[in-house]
PDB file of C-alpha atoms in Angstrom:
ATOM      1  CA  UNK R   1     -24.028   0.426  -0.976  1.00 84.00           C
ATOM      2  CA  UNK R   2     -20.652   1.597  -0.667  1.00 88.00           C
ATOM      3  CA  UNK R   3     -19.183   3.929  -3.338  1.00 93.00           C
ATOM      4  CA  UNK R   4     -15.298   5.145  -3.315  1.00 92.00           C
ATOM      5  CA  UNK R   5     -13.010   7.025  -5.768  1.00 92.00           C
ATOM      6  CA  UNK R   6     -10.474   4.772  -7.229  1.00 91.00           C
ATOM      7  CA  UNK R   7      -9.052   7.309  -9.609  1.00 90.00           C
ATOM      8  CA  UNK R   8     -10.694  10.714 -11.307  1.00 90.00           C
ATOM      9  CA  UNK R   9     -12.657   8.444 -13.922  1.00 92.00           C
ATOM     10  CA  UNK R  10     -13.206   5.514 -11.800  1.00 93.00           C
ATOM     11  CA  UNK R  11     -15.672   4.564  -8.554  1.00 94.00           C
ATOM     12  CA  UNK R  12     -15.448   1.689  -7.049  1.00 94.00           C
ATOM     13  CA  UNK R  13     -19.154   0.169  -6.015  1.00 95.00           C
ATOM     14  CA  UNK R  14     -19.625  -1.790  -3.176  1.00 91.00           C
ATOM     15  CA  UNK R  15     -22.550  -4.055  -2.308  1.00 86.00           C
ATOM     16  CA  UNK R  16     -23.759  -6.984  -0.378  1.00 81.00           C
ATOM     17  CA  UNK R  17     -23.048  -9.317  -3.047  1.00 82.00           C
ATOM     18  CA  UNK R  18     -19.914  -7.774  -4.330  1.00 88.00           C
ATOM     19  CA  UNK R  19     -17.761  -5.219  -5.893  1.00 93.00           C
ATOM     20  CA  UNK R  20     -17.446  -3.281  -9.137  1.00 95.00           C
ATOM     21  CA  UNK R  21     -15.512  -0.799 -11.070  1.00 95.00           C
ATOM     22  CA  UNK R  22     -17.542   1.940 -12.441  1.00 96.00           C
ATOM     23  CA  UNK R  23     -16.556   4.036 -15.402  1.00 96.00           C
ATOM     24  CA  UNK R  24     -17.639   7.449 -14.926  1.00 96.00           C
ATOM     25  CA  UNK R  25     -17.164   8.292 -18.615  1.00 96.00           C
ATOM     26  CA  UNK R  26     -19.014   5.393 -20.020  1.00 97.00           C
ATOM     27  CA  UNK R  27     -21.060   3.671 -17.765  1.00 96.00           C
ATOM     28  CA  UNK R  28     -19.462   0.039 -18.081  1.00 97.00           C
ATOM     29  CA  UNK R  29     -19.155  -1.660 -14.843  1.00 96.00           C
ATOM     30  CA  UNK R  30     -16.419  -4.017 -14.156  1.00 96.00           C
ATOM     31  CA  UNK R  31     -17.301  -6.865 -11.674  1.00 95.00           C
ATOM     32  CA  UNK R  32     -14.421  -8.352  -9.457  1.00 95.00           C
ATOM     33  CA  UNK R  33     -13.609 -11.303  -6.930  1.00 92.00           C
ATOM     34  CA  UNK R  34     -12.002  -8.757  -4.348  1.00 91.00           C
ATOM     35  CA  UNK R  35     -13.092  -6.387  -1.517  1.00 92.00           C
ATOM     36  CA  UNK R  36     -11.049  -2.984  -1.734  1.00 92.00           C
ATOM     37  CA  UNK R  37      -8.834  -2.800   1.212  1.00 90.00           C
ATOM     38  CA  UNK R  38      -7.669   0.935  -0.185  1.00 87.00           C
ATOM     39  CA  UNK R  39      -9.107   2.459  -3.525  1.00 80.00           C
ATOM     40  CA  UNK R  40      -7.512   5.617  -4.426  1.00 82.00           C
ATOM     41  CA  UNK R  41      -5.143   4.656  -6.841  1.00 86.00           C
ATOM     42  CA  UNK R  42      -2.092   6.915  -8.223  1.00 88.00           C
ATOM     43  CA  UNK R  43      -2.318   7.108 -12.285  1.00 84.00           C
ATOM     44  CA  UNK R  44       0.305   4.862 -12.718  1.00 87.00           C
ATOM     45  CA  UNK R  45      -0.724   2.314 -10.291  1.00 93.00           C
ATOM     46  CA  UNK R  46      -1.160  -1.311 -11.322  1.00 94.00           C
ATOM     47  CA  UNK R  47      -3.382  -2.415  -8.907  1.00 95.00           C
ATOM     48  CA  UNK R  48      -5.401  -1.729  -5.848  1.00 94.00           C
ATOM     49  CA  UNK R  49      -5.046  -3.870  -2.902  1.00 95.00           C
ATOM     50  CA  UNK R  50      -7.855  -5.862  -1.709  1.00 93.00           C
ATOM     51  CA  UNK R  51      -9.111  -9.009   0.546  1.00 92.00           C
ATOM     52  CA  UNK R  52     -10.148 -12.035  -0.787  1.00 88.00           C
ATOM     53  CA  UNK R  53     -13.344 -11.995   1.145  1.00 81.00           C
ATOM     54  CA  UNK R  54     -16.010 -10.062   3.375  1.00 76.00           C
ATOM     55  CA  UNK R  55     -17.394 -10.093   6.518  1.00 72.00           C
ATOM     56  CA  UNK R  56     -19.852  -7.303   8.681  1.00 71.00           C
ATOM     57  CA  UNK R  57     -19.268  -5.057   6.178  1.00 69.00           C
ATOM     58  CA  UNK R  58     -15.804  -5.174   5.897  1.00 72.00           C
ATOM     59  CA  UNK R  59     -13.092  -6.963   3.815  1.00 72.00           C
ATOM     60  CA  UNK R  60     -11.756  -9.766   5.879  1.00 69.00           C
ATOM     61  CA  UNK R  61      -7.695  -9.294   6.129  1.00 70.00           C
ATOM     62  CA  UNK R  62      -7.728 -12.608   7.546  1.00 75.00           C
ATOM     63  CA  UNK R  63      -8.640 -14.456   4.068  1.00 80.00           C
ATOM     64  CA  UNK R  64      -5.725 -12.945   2.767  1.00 89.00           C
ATOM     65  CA  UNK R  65      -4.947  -9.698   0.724  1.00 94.00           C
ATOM     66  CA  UNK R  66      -3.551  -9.661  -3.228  1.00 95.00           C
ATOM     67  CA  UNK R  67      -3.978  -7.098  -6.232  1.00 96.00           C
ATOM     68  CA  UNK R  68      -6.798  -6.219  -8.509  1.00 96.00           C
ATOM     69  CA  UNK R  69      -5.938  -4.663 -11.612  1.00 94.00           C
ATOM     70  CA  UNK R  70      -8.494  -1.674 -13.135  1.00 91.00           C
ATOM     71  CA  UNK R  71      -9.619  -4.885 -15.489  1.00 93.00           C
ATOM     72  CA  UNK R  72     -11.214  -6.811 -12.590  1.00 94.00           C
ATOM     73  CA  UNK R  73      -8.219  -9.376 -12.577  1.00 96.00           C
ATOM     74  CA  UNK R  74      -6.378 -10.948  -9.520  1.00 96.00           C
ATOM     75  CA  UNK R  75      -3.135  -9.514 -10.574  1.00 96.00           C
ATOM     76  CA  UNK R  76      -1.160 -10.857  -7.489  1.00 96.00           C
ATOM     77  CA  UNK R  77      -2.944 -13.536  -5.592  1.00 94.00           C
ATOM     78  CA  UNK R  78      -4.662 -12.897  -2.235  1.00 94.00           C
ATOM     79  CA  UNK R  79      -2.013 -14.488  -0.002  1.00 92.00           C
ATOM     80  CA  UNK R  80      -0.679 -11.680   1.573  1.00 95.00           C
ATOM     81  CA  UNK R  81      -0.610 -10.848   4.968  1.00 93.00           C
ATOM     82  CA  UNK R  82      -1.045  -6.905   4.254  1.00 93.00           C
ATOM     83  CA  UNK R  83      -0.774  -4.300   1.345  1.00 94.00           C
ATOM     84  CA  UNK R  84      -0.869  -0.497   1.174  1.00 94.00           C
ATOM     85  CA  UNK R  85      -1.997   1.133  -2.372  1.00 94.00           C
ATOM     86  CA  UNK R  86       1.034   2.004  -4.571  1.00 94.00           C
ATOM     87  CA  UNK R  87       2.669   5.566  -3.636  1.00 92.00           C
ATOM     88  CA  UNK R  88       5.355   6.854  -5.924  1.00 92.00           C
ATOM     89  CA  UNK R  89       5.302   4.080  -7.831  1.00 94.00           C
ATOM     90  CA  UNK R  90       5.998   1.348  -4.911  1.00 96.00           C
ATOM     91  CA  UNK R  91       3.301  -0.422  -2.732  1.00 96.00           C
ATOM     92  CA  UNK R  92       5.035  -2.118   0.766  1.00 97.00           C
ATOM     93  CA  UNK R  93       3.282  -5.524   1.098  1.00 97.00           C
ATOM     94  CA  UNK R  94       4.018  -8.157   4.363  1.00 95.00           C
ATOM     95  CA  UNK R  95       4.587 -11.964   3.488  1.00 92.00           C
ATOM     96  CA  UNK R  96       4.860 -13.711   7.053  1.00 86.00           C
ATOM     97  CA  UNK R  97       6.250 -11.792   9.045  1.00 87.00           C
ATOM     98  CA  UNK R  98       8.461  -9.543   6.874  1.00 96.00           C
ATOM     99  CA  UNK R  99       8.018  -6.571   5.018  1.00 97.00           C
ATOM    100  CA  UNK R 100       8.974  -5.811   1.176  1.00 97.00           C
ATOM    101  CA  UNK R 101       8.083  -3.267  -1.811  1.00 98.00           C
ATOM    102  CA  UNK R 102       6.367  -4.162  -4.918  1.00 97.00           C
ATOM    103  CA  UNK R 103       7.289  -2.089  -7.988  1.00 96.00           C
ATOM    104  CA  UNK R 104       4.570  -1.080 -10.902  1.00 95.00           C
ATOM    105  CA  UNK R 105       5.661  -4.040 -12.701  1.00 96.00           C
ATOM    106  CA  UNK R 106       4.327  -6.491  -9.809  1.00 96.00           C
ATOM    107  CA  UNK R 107       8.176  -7.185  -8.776  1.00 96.00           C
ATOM    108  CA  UNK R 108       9.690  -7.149  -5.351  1.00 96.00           C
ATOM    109  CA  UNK R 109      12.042  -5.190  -4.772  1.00 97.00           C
ATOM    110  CA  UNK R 110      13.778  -3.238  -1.746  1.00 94.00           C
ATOM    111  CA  UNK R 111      14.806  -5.535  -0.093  1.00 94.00           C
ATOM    112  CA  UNK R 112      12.988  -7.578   3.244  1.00 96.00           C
ATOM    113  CA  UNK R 113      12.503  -5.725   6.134  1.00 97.00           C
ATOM    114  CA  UNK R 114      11.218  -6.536   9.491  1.00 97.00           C
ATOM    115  CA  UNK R 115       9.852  -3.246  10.019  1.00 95.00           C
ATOM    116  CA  UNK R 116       8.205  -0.584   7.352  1.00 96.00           C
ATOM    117  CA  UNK R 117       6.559   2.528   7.928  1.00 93.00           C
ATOM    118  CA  UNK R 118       5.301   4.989   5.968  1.00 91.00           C
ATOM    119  CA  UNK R 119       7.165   8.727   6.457  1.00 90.00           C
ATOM    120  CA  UNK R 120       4.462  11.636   5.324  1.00 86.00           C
ATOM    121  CA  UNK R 121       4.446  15.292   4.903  1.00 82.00           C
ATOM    122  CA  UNK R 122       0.708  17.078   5.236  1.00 75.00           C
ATOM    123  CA  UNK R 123       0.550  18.943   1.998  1.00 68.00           C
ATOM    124  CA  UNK R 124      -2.733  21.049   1.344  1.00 69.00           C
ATOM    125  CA  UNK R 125      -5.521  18.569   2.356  1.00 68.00           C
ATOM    126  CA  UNK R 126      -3.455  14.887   1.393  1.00 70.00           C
ATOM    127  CA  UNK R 127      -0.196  13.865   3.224  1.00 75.00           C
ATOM    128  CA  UNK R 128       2.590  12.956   0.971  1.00 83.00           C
ATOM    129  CA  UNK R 129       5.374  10.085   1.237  1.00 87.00           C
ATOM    130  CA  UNK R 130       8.838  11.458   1.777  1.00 89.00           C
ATOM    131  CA  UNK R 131      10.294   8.089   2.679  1.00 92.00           C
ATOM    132  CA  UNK R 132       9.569   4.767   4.798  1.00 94.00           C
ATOM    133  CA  UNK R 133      11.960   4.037   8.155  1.00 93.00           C
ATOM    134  CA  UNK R 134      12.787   0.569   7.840  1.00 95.00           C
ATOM    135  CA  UNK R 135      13.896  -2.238  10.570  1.00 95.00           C
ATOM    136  CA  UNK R 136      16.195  -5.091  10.036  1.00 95.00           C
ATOM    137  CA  UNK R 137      17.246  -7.416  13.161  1.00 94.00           C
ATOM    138  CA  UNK R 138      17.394  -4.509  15.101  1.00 92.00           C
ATOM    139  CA  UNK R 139      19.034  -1.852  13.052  1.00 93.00           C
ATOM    140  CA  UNK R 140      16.929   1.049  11.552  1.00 93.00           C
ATOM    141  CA  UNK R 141      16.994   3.058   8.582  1.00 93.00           C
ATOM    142  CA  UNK R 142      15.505   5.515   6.215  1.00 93.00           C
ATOM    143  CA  UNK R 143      14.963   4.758   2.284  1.00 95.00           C
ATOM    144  CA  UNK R 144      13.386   7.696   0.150  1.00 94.00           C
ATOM    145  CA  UNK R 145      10.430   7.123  -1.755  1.00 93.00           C
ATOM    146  CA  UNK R 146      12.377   5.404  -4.602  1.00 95.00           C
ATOM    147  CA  UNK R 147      13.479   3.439  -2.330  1.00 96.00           C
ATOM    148  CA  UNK R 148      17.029   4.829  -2.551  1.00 96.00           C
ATOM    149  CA  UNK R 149      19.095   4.274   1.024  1.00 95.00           C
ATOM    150  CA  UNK R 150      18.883   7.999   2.624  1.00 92.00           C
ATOM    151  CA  UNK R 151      20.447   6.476   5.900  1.00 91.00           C
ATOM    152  CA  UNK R 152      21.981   3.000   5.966  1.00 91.00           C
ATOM    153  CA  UNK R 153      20.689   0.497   8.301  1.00 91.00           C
ATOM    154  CA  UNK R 154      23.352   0.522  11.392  1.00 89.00           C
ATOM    155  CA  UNK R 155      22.994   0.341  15.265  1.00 87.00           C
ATOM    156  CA  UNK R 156      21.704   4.203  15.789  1.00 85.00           C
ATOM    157  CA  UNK R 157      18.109   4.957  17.149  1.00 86.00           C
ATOM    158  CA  UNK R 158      16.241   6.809  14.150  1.00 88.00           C
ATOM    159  CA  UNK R 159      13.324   9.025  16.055  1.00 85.00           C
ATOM    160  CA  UNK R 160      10.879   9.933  13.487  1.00 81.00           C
ATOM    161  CA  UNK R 161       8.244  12.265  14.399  1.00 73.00           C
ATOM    162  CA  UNK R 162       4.773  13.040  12.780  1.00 61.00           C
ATOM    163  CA  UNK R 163       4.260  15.700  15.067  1.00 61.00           C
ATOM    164  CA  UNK R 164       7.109  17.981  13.226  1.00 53.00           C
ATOM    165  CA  UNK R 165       6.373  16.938   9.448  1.00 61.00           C
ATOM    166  CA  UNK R 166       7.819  14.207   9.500  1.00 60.00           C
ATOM    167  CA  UNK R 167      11.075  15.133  10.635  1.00 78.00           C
ATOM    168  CA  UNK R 168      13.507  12.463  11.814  1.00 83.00           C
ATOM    169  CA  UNK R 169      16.820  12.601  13.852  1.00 87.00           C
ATOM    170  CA  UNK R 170      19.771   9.861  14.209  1.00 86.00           C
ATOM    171  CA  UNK R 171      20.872   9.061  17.213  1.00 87.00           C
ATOM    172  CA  UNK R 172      24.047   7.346  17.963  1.00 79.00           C
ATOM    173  CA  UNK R 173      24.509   4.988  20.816  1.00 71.00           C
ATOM    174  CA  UNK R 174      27.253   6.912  22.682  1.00 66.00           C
TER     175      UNK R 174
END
């Protein structure tokens, strides 16, 4: 048995035969289809991502990954490639091989990317998303959390290091 914290009130219970949400509060267990791929969830977060099946003890990416909503519900249908939890009210998700946002109202948005990833700042114990560098046929760019356009997409290197909280610098080609 596998047990991790979806939210403060929440666990989510994993066993051979499947998964559940358990209510801290009031006991009620929630039975659904998915395997948790990630469960903390923000407060305002629709869903939690998760695979359609599982394998060795793991969920199996491969089957596909979609949304499960706090109610046990398929909330967006396991036929995406990958999914990260929702952060700041967006989750990035990869159809094929492109990259997009979903919103908390299940909608993408953001645009499609060929690249995505994650910018974080270690706060206290958690790191915290300041933005996502983002890769279209070969120009980069930096959106903020919102997913408003800090630097446009153009033909300059962006060098984004971890190393120096996440810190990035623009570099122009001459």
């Amino acid at each position: 048995r596998h047990v991790d914290v979806v939210d403060p009130g929440t666990l989510n219970v994993s066993d051979p035969g499947g998964e559940y949400f358990f209510e801290l509060g009031t006991g009620k267990r929630t039975a659904h289809p998915g395997w948790l791929t990630t469960a903390g969830l923000e407060s305002d977060a629709p869903a939690a991502p998760a695979a359609a099946k599982r394998t060795d003890n793991a969920p199996d990416v491969d089957s596909g990954i979609g949304f499960i909503d706090r109610g046990g519900r398929w909330v967006v249908s396991p036929g995406l490639q990958d999914a990260s939890a929702f952060r700041h009210g967006h989750a990035v998700i990869r159809t094929g091989g492109e990259f997009t946002f979903l919103d908390v109202g299940l909608r993408r948005v953001g645009g499609e990317w060929d690249d995505v990833e994650a910018l974080e700042v270690s706060v206290g114990s958690a790191p915290d998303l300041v933005g996502y560098q983002v890769t279209r046929d070969g120009q980069q760019g930096i959106l903020g959390p919102d997913l408003r356009v800090i630097v446009s997409p153009g033909d300059s290197e962006i060098q984004c290091s971890t190393d120096a909280v996440a810190a990035c610098a623009v570099v122009a080609d001459d």
